[in-house]
Short mmCIF file of C-alpha atoms in Angstrom, two decimals:
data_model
loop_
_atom_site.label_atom_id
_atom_site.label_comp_id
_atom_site.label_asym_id
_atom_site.label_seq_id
_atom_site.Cartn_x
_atom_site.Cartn_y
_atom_site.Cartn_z
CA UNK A 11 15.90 6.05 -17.74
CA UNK A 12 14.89 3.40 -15.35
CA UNK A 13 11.61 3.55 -12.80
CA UNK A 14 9.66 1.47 -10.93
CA UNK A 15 6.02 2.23 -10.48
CA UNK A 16 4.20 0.81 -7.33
CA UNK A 17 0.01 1.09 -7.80
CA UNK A 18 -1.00 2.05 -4.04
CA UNK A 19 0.67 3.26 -1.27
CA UNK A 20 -1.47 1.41 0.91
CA UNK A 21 -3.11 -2.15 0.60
CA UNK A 22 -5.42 -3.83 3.16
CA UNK A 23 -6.32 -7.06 3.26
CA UNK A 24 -8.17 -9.37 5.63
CA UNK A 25 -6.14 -12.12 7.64
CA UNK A 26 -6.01 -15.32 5.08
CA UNK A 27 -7.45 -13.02 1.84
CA UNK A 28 -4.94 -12.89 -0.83
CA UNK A 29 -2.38 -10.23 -1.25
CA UNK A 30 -1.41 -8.80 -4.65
CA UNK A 31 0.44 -5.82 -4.66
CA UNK A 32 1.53 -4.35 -8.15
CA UNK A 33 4.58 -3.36 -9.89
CA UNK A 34 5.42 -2.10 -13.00
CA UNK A 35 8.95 -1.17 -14.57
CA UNK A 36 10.34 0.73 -17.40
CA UNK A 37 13.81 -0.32 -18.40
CA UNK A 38 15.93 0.37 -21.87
CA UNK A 39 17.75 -3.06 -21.46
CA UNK A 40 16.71 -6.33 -19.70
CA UNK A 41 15.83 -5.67 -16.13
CA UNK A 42 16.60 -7.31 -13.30
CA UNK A 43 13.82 -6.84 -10.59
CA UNK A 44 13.56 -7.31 -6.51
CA UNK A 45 10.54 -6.95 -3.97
CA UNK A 46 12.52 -6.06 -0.55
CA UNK A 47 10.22 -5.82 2.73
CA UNK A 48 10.76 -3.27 5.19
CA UNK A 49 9.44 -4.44 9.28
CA UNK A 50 9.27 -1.23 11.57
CA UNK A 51 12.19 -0.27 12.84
CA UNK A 52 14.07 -2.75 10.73
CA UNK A 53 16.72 -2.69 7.30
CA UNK A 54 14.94 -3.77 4.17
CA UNK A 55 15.07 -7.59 3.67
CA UNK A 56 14.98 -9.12 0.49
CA UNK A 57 11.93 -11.24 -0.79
CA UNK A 58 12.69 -12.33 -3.90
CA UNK A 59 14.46 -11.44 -6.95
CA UNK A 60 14.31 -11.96 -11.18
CA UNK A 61 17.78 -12.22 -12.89
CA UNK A 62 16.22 -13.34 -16.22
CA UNK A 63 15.55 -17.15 -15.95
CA UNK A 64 12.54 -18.53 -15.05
CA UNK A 65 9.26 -15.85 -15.05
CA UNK A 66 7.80 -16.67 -11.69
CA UNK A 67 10.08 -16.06 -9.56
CA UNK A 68 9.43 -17.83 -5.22
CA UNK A 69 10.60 -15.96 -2.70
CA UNK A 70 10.89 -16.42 1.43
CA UNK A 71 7.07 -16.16 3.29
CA UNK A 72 4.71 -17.58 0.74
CA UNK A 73 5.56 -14.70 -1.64
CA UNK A 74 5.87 -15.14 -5.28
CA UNK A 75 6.28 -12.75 -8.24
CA UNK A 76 6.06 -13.09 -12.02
CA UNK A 77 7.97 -11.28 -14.71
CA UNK A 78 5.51 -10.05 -17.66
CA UNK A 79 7.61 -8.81 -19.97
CA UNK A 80 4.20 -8.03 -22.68
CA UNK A 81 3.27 -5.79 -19.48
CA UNK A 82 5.97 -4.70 -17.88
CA UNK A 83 5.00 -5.75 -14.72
CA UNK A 84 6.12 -7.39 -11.44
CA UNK A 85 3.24 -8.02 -9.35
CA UNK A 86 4.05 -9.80 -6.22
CA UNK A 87 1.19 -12.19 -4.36
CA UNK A 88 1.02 -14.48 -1.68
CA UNK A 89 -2.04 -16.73 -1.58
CA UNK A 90 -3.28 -16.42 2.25
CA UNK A 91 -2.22 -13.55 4.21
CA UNK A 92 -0.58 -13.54 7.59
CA UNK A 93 -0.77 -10.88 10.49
CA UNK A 94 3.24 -10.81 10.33
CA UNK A 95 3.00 -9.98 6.55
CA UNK A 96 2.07 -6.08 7.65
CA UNK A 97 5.03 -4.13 6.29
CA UNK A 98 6.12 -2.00 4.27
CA UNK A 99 6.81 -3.56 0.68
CA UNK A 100 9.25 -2.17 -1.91
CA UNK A 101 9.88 -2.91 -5.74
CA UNK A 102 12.97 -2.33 -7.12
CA UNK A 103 14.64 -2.22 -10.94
CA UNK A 104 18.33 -2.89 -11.49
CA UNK A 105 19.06 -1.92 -15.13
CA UNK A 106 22.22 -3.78 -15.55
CA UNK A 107 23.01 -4.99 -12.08
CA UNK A 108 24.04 -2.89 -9.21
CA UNK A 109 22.44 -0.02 -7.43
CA UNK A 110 19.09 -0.75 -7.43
CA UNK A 111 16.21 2.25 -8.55
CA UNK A 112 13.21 1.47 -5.39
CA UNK A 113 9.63 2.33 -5.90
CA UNK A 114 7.92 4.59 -3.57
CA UNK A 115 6.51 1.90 -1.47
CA UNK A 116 3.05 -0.07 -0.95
CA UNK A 117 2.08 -0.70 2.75
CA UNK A 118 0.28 -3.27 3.83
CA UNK A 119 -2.06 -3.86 6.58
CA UNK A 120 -3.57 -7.26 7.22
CA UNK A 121 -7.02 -6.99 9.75
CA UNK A 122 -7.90 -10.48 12.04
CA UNK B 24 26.01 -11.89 13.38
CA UNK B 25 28.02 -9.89 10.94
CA UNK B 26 25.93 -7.80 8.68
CA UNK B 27 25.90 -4.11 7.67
CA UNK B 28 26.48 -1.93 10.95
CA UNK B 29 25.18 1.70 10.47
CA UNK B 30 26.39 4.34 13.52
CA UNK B 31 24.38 6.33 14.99
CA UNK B 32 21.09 4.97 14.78
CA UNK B 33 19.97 8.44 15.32
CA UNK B 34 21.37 11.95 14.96
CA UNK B 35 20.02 15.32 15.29
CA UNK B 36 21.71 18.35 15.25
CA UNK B 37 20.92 21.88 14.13
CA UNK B 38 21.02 23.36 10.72
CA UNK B 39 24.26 24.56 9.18
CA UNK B 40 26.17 21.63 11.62
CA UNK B 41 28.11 19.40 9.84
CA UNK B 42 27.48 15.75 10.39
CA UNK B 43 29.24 11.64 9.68
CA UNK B 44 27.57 8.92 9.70
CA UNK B 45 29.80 5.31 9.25
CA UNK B 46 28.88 2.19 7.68
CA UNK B 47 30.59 -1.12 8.09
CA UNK B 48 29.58 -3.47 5.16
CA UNK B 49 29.66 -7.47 5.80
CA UNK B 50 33.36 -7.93 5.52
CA UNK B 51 33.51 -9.78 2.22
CA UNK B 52 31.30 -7.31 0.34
CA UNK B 53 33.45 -4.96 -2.07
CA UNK B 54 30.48 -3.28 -3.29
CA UNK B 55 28.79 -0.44 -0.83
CA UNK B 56 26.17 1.89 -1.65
CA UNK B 57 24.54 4.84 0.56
CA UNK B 58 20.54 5.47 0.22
CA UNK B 59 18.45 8.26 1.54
CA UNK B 60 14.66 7.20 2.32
CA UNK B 61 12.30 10.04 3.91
CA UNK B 62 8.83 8.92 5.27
CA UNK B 63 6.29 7.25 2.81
CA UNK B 64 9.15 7.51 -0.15
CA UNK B 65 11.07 4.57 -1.37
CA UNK B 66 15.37 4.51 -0.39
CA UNK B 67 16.67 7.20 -3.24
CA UNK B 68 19.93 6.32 -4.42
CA UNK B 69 22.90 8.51 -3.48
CA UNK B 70 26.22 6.62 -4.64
CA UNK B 71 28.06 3.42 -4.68
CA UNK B 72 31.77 2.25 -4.03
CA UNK B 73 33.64 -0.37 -5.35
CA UNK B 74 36.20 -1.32 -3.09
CA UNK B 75 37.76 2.35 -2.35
CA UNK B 76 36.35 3.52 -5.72
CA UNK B 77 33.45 5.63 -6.22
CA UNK B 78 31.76 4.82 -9.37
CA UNK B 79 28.84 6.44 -9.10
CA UNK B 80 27.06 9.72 -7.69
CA UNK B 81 23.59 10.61 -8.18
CA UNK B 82 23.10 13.99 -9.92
CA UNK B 83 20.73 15.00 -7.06
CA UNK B 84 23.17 14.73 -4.86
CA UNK B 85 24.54 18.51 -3.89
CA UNK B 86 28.39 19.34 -3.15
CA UNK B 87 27.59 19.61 0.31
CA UNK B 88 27.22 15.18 0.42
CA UNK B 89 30.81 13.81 0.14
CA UNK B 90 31.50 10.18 0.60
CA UNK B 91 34.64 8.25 1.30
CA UNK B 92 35.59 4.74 1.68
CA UNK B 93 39.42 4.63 2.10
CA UNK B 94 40.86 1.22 2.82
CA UNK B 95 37.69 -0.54 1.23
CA UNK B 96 36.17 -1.78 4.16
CA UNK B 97 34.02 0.82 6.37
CA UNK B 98 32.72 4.11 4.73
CA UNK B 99 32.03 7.40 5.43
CA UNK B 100 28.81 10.05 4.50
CA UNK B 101 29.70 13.66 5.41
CA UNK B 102 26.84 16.40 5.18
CA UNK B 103 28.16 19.61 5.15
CA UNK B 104 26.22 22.99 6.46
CA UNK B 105 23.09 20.50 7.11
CA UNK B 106 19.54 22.16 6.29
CA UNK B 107 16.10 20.99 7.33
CA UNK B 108 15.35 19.69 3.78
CA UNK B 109 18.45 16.77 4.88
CA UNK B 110 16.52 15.53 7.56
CA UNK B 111 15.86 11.84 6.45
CA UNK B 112 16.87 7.73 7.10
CA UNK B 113 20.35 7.24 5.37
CA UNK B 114 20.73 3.52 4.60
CA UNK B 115 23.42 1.64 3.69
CA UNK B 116 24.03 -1.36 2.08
CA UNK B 117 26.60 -4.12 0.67
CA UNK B 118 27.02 -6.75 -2.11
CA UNK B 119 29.26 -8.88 -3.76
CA UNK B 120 30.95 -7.71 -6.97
CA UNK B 121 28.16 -9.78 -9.47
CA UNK B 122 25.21 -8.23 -11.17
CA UNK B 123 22.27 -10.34 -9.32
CA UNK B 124 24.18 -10.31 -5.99
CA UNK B 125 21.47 -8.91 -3.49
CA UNK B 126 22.02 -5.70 -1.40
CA UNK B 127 22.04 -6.62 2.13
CA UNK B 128 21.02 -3.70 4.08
CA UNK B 129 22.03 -1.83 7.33
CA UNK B 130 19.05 -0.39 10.02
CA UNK B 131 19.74 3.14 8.81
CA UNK B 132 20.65 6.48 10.34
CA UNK B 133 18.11 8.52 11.13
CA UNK B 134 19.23 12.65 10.47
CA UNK B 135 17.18 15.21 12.47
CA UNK B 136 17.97 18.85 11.30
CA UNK B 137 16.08 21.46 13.51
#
């Protein structure tokens, strides 16, 4: 069966600090992987995806993600942090394309 | 703008109503799914259609959830004799027919059960 793992439902980080919220995966065949965002009040939005070519993976906002395949992880990171970053950020597996198998969520709060 | 339309936004009604929520996909998308998502959980998967087809249910999902999506286009989620434990965001969203197509989603209807 495939899950997606998301370690801490809530992240804070200082305005400019790095953000690194983690991801791992477990997946009997080659996964492909999203981050989608989620704004108050507003649908989820995608961020970025991996379809299997390159391993670090830029997305829309600074974000970027890297496949570790040795880990099975998908830890998304964005170098400086932004007050419009705060959100609610999910991870998502898609075993062979398709529906798509979400995380439970990491929120993130960014202080001034 | 022509993305996924969800309607109502919000819905309550009392338990053991019946309620329908519609979702209009982006018109070129043949692939619609339905989510559930209740606060601090990630959207839980409920079932997909491919064009009018239904290819996929999730085994959580009990008898009383029926979905529909007739001509293709818009679909349907019924909930029959609704109980508290329903009360959630239902989400929907649409894709092309291609594995690493992304799922663009709707705003979500939001089911209160009292």
């Amino acid at each position: 069966a495939q899950s997606v793992t998301q370690l801490g439902s809530h992240v804070s980080v200082s305005e400019g600090a790095l953000v690194l919220l983690r991801c791992n995966y477990s997946s009997s065949v080659p996964p492909y992987l999203f981050w989608y965002v989620q704004y108050p009040n507003q649908g989820l939005q995608l961020l970025l995806k991996y379809t299997s070519a390159a391993t670090l993976v830029k997305g829309i906002n600074g974000f970027e993600a890297e496949f570790k395949k040795s880990e099975t992880s998908f830890h998304l990171t964005k170098p400086s942090a932004h007050m419009s970053d705060a959100a609610e950020y999910f991870c998502a597996v898609s075993p062979l394309g398709g529906k798509l198998i979400f995380g439970q969520g990491t929120e993130l709060s960014v202080k001034p | 703008d022509t993305g996924v339309s969800q309607d109502p936004r919000h819905k309550i009604t009392k338990r053991g109503q019946n309620v329908t929520f519609r979702c209009d996909p982006i018109s070129e998308h043949n692939r619609l799914y339905w989510y559930r998502q209740t606060l601090g959980q990630g959207p839980e998967f409920l079932t997909y259609f491919q064009n009018e087809a239904q290819l996929e249910k999730s085994r959580l999902l009990s008898d009383r959830f029926s979905a529909e999506r007739p001509k293709g286009s818009f679909s349907t989620l019924e909930i029959q004799r609704t109980e508290q434990g329903d009360s959630a965001m239902y989400l929907c969203a649409s894709s092309l027919n291609t594995p690493t197509s992304k799922l663009f989603f709707g705003s979500g209807t939001q089911l209160s059960v009292l």
